[in-house]
Coordinates of C-alpha atoms in Angstrom, one line a residue:
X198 CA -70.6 148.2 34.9
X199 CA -69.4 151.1 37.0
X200 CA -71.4 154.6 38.0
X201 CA -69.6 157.6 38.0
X202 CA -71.0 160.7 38.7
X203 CA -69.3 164.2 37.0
X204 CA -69.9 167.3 38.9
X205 CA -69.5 170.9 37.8
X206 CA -70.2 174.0 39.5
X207 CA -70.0 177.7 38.9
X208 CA -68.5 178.2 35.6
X209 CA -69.4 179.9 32.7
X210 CA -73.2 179.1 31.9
X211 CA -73.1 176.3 34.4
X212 CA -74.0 177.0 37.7
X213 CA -74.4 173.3 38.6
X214 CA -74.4 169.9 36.6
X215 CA -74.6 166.4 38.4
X216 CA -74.4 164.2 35.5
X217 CA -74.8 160.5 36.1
X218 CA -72.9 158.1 33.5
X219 CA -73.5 154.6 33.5
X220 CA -75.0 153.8 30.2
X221 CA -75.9 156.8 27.2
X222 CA -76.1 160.1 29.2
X223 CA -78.5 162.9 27.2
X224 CA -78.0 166.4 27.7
X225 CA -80.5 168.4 26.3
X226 CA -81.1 172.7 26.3
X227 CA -80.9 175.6 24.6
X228 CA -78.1 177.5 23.0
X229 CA -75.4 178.7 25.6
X230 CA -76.6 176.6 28.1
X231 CA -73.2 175.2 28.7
X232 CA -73.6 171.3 27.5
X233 CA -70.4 171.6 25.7
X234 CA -69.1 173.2 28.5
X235 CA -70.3 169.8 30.7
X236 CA -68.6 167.5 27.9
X237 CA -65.4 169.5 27.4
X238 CA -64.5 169.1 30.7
X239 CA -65.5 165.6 31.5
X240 CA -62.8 164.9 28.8
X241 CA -60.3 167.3 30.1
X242 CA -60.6 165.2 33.4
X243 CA -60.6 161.6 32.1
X244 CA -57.7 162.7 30.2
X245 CA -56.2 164.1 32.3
X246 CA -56.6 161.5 34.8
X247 CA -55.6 158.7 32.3
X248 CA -53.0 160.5 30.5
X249 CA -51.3 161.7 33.5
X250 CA -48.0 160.5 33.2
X251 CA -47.3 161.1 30.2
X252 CA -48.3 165.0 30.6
X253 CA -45.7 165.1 33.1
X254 CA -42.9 163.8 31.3
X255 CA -43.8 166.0 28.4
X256 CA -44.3 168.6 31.2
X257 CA -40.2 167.6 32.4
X258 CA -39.7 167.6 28.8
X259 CA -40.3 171.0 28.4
X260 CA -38.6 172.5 31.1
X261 CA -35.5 170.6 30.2
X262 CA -35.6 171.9 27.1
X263 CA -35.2 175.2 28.2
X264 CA -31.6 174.4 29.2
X265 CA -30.8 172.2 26.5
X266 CA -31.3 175.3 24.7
X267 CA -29.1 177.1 26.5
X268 CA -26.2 174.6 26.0
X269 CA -26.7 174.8 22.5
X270 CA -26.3 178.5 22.5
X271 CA -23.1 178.1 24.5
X272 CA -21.8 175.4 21.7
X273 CA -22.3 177.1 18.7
X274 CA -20.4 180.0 20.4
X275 CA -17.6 179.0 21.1
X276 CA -17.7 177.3 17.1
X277 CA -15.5 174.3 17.7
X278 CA -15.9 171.6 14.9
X279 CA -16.1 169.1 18.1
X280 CA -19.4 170.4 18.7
X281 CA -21.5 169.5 15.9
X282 CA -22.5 166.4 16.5
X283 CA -23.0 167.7 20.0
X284 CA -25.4 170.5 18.9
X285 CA -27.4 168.2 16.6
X286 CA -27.8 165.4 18.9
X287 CA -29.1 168.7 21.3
X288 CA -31.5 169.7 18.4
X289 CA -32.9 166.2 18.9
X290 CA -34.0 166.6 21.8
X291 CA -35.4 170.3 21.6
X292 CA -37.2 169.3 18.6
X293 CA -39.5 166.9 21.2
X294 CA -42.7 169.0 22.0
X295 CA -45.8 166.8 22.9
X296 CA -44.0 163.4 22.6
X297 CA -43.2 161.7 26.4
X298 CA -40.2 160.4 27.1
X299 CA -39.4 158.3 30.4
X300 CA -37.9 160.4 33.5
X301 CA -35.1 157.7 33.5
X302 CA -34.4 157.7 29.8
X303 CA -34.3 161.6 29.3
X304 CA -31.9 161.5 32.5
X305 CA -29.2 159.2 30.8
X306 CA -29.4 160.9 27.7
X307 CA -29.2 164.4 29.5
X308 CA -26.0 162.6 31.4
X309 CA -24.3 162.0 27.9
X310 CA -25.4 165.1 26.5
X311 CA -22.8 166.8 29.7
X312 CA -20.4 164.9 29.1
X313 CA -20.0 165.7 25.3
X314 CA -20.8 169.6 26.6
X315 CA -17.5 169.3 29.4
X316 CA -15.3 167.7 26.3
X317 CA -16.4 170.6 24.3
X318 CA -15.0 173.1 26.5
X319 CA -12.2 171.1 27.0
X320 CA -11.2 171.0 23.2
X321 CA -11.9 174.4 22.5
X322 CA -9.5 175.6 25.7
X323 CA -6.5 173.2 24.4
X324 CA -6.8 174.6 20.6
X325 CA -7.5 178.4 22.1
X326 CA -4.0 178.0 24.7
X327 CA -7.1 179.9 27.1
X328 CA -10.4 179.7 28.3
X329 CA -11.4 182.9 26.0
X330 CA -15.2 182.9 25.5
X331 CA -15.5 180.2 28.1
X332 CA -16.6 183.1 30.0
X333 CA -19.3 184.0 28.2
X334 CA -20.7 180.6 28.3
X335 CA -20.4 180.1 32.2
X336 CA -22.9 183.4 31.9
X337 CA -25.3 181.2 30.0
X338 CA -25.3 178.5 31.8
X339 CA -25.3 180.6 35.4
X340 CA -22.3 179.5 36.7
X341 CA -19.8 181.8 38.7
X342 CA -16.4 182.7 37.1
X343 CA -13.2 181.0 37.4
X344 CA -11.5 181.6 40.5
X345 CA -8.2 179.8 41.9
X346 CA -8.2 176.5 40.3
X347 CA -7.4 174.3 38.0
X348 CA -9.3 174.2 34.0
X349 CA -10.0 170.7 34.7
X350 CA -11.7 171.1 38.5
X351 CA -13.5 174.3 36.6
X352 CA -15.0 172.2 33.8
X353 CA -16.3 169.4 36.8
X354 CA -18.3 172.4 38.5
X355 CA -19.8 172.9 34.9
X356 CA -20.3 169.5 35.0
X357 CA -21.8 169.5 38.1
X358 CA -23.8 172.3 38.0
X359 CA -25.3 171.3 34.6
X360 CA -26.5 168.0 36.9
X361 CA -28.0 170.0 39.3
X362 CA -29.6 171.7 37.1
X363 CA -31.5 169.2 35.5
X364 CA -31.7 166.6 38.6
X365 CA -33.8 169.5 40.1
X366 CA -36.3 169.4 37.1
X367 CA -36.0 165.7 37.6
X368 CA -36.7 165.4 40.8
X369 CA -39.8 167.8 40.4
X370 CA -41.3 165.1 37.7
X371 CA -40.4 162.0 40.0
X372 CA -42.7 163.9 42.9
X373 CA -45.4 164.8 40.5
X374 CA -45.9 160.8 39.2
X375 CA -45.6 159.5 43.1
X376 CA -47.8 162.0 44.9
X377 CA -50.2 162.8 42.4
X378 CA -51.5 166.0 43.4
X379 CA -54.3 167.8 42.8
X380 CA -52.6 170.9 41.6
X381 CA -50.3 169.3 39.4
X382 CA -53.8 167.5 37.4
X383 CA -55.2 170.7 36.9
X384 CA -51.6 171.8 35.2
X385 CA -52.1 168.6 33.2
X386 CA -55.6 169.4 32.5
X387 CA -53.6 172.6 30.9
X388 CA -52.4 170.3 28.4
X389 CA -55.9 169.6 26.5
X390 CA -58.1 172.9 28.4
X391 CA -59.1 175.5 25.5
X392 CA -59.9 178.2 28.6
X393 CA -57.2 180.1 30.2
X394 CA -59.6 180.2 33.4
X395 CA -59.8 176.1 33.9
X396 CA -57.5 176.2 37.0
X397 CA -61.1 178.3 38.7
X398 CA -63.7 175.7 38.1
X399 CA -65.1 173.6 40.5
X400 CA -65.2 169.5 39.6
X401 CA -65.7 166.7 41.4
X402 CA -66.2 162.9 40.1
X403 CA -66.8 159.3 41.3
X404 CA -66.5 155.8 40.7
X405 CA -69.1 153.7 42.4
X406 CA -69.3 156.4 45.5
X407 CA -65.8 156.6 45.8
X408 CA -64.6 160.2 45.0
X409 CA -61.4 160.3 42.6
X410 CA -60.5 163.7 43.4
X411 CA -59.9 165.3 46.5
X412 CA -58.4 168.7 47.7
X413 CA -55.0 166.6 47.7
X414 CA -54.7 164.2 45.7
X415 CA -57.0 162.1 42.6
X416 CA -57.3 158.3 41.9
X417 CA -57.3 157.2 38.6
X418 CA -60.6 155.5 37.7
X419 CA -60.8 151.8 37.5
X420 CA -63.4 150.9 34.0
X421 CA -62.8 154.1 32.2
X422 CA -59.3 153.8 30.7
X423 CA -60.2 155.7 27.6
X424 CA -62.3 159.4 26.6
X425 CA -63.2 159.8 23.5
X426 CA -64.1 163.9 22.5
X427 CA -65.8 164.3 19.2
X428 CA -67.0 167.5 18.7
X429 CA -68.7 167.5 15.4
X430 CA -68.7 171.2 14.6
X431 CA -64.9 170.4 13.7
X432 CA -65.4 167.8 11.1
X433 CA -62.8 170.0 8.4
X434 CA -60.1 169.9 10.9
X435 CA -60.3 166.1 11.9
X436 CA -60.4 165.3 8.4
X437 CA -57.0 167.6 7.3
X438 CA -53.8 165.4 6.8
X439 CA -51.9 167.8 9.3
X440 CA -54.8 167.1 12.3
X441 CA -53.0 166.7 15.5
X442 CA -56.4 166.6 17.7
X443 CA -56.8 163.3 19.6
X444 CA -59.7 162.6 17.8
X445 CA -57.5 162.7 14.9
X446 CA -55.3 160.5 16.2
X447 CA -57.6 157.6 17.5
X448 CA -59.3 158.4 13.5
X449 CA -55.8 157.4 12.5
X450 CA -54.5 154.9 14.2
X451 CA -55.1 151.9 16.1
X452 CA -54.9 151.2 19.4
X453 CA -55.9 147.6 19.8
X454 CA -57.9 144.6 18.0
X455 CA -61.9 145.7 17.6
X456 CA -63.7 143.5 20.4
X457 CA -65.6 140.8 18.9
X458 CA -68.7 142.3 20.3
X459 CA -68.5 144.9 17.9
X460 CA -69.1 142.7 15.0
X461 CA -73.0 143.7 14.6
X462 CA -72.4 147.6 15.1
X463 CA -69.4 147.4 11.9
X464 CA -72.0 145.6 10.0
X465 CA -74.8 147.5 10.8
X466 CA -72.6 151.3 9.9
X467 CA -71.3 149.3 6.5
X468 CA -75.0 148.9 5.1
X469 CA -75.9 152.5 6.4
X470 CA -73.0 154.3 5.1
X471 CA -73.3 151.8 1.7
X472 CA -69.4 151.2 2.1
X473 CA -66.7 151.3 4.1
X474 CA -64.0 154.3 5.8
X475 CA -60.8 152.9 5.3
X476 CA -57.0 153.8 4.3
X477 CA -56.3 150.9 2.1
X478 CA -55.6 152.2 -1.2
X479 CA -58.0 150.7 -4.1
X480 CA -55.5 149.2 -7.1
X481 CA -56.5 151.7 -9.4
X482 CA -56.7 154.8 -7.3
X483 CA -54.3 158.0 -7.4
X484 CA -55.0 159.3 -3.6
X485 CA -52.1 158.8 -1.1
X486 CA -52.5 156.2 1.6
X487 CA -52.4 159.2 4.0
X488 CA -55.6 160.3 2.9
X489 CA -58.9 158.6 4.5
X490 CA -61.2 157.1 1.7
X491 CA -64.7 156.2 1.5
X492 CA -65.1 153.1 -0.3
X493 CA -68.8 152.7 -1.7
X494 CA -70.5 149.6 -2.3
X495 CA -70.2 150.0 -6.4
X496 CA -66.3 150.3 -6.3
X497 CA -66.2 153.9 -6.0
X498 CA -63.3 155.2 -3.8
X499 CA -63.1 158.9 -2.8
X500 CA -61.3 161.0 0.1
X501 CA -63.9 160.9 2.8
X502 CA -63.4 164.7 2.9
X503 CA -65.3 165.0 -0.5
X504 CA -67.8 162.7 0.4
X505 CA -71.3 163.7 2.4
X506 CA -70.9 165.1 6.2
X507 CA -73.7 162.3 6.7
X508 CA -71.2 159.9 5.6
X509 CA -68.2 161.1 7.6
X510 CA -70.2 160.6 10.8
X511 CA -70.7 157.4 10.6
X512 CA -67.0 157.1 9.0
X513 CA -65.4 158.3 12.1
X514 CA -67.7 156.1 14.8
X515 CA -66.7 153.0 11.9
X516 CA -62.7 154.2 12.3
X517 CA -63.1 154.4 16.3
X518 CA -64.6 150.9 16.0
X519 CA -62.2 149.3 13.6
X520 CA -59.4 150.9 15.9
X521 CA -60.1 149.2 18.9
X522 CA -60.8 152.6 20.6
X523 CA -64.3 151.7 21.7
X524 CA -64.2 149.1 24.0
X525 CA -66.1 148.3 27.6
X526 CA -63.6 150.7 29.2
X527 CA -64.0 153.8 27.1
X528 CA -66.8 156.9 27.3
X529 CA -67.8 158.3 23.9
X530 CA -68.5 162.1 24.6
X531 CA -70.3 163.4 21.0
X532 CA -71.3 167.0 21.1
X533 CA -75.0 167.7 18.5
X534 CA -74.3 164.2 16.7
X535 CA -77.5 165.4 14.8
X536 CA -75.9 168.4 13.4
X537 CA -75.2 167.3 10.0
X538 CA -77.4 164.4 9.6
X539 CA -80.3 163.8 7.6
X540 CA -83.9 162.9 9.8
X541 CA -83.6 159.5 8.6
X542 CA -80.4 159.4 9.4
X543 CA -80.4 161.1 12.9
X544 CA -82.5 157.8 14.0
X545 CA -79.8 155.9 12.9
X546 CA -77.2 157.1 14.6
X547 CA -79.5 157.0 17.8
X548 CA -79.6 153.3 17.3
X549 CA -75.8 152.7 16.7
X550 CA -74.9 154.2 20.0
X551 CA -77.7 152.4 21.4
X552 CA -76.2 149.1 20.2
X553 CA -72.5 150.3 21.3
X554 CA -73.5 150.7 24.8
X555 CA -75.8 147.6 24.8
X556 CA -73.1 144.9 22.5
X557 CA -69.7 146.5 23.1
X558 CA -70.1 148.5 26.8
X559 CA -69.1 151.8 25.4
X560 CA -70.5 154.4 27.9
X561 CA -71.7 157.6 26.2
X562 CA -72.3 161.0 27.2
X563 CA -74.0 163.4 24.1
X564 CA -75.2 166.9 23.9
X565 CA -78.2 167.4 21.5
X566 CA -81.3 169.8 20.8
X567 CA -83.0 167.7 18.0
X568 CA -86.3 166.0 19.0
X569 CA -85.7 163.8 17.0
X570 CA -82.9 162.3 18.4
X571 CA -83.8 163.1 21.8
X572 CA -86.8 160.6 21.1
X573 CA -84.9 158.1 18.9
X574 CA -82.5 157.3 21.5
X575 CA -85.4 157.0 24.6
X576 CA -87.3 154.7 22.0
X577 CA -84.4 152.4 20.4
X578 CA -82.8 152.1 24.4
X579 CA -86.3 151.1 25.3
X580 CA -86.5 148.4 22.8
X581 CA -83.5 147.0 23.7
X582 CA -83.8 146.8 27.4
X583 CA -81.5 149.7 27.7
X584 CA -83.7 152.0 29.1
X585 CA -82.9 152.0 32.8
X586 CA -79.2 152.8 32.1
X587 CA -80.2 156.0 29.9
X588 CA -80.7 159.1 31.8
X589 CA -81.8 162.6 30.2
X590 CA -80.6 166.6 31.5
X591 CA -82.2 169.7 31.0
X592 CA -80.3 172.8 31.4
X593 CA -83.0 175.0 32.8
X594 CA -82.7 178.4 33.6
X595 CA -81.2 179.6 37.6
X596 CA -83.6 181.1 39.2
X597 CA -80.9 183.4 40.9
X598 CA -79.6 184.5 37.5
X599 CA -80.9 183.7 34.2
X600 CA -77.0 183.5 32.2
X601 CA -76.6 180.6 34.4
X602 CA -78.1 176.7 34.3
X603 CA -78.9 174.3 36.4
X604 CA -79.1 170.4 35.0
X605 CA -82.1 168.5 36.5
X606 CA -82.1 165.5 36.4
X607 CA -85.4 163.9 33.9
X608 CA -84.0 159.9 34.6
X609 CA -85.7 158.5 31.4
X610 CA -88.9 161.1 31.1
X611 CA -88.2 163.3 28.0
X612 CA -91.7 165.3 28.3
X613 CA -89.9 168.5 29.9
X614 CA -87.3 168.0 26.8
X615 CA -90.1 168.4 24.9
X616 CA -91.6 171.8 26.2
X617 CA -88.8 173.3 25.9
X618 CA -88.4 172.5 22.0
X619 CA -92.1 173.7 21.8
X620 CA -90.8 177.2 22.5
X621 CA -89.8 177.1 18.5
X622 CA -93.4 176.5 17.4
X623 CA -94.5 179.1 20.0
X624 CA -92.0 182.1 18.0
X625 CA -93.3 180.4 14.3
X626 CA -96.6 181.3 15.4
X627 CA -95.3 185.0 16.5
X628 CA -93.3 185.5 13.7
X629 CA -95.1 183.5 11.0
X630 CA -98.4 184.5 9.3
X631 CA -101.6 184.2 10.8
X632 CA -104.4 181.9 9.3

């Protein structure tokens, strides 16, 4: 099983985090400390990094669009009945936002969309005896005037500055995918970053010693193929019908067969949970397919959204499971897993990522400030003999400046952990009554 290292420096609360993940990764402190900060951005670059092609063609995409657009403009002035199917065929391809489409494949469908643009202008000068608002459209398109030459060798330097046009945007893609720079990740990292101010943080992260990203250029890591964000303050939004999240997504839809190691962990959420998450609709039920049910033990079916946040917790580790998502390649980043989970419950959940790292592989990295789980997980990982590969973070105050935090380190000692959730007994006894 690999070691990478994630490294984050000087931004927002963090002033520095050297996070080691090799097995379940704690990170423990107090409000505005910056451990979502740490887990956000682990996912941005994982995804990033694993998901980098496809950002670029989406990234091509996009900037293709923005002439496709202005042929389409040019079409529907001129108003010629040849150009409809031209002009929905465009719409087509403007309608694309976050979908990818192969360099090669956009370019021969680019090619044909020129070629039914050229016949356009062709059609409308034969009915119109004259070029008319032809020049209007060359101004659209940037092209210089006619000037002593034929309407056919005009119409090939539309068609050949149209191909210019786009081979340039081409060409800018094709670079991106071979070089791999380090600039053009942190434009991808654009793609999933909820800061406007990503492009200024300082990152840095290895696999087994060997740094992935350099000043240059970044390596794509070798046993991590997937990142898996949960952030569980956002349990309304995964569960609407229009969620477009990647956390949605994997929720949704499968992206291989569950490993067969992950027999016990299915087994072991079904008789927590009392039932199953599932999209199957029961025979007698009225809810759309669409919608994510809950099936209970006793028959009872209900959207999961009606059902207790306890419940959709453990739905949505079940759904990553059943999905194939959480495999020996993936990282399962959970922000406060604890937050809407009874005690009893909170020690479950500690054991079921236990026994995903220890049966399955899954690598996890979580964020909490419950004792409770804090202890569950060092207890349950000790009992299985997966203590060694569970390491615990503190975000303690700088001593330079006290808005900022430094991580340190705890390996598998929790006492510090500990002090620092004492400081809510300490303001009881100041605020409280006094015996």
């Amino acid at each position: 099983m690999s070691l990478y290292r994630f490294t984050i420096k000087d931004y927002h609360a963090v002033e520095k985090a050297d996070i080691r993940i090799d097995g379940i990764t704690v990170l423990a402190g107090a409000n505005g400390s910056g451990k979502s900060t740490v887990s956000r951005w682990l996912y941005y670059v994982l995804q990033g990094m694993n998901e980098y092609e496809k950002c670029v063609e989406i990234d091509v995409m996009r900037a293709a669009q923005g002439l496709l657009r202005k042929m389409s403009r040019a079409v529907s002035l001129l108003n010629h009945y040849n150009g409809d199917h031209l002009r929905r065929d465009i719409y087509r391809l403007t309608r694309i936002r976050r979908e990818a489409m192969p360099i090669e494949s956009l370019n021969e469908k680019i090619l044909l969309v020129i070629d039914g643009f050229v016949r356009v202008l062709n059609d409308y000068a034969d009915d119109r005896d004259g070029p008319f608002e032809i020049t209007r459209v060359q101004s659209l398109i940037g092209l210089e005037p006619m000037a002593e030459e034929t309407f056919g060798d005009y119409l090939e330097r539309v068609r050949e500055k149209l191909t210019g046009d786009f081979d340039a945007i081409f060409e800018k893609g094709r670079v991106r995918l071979r070089e791999r720079f380090h600039s053009s990740l942190m434009s991808v990292i654009g793609h999933f970053s909820e800061w406007d101010d990503y492009r200024e943080c300082d990152i840095e992260i290895s696999e087994d010693g060997v740094p992935l990203i350099s000043d240059k250029e970044f390596r794509l890591p070798l046993s991590l193929e997937t990142a898996v964000y949960y952030d569980t303050q956002r349990i309304s939004e995964i569960l609407s019908e229009n969620a477009s999240s990647d956390f949605a997504r994997m929720v949704r839809e499968k992206s291989e067969d569950m490993p067969e190691s992950g027999t016990l962990v299915k087994k072991v959420l079904e008789r927590i949970m009392g039932g199953i998450a599932s999209f199957d609709k029961d025979g007698n039920s009225i809810f759309d397919d669409k919608v994510l049910h809950f099936r209970r033990g006793d028959g009872l079916v209900i959207p999961l959204r009606e059902a207790a946040t306890g419940v959709i917790s453990f739905s949505f580790i079940y759904r990553l499971l059943i999905n194939g998502w959480l495999n020996r390649n993936s990282l399962l980043i959970i922000d406060e897993p604890e937050a809407h989970l009874h005690p009893q419950w909170i020690v479950e959940f500690a054991r079921i990522l236990v026994l995903l790292n220890k049966t399955i592989g899954v690598k996890i990295m979580m964020s909490s400030h419950n004792p409770d789980m804090v202890a569950a997980l060092q207890s349950i990982a000790r009992k299985e003999g997966m203590l060694d590969s569970t390491h615990f973070y503190l975000a303690a105050e700088s001593e330079s400046d006290k808005t900022k935090y430094i991580y340190k380190d705890l390996g598998q000692d929790i006492s510090e952990i500990f002090q620092s959730f004492n400081i809510a007994l300490s303001r009881i006894d100041l605020y409280g009554e006094e015996d």
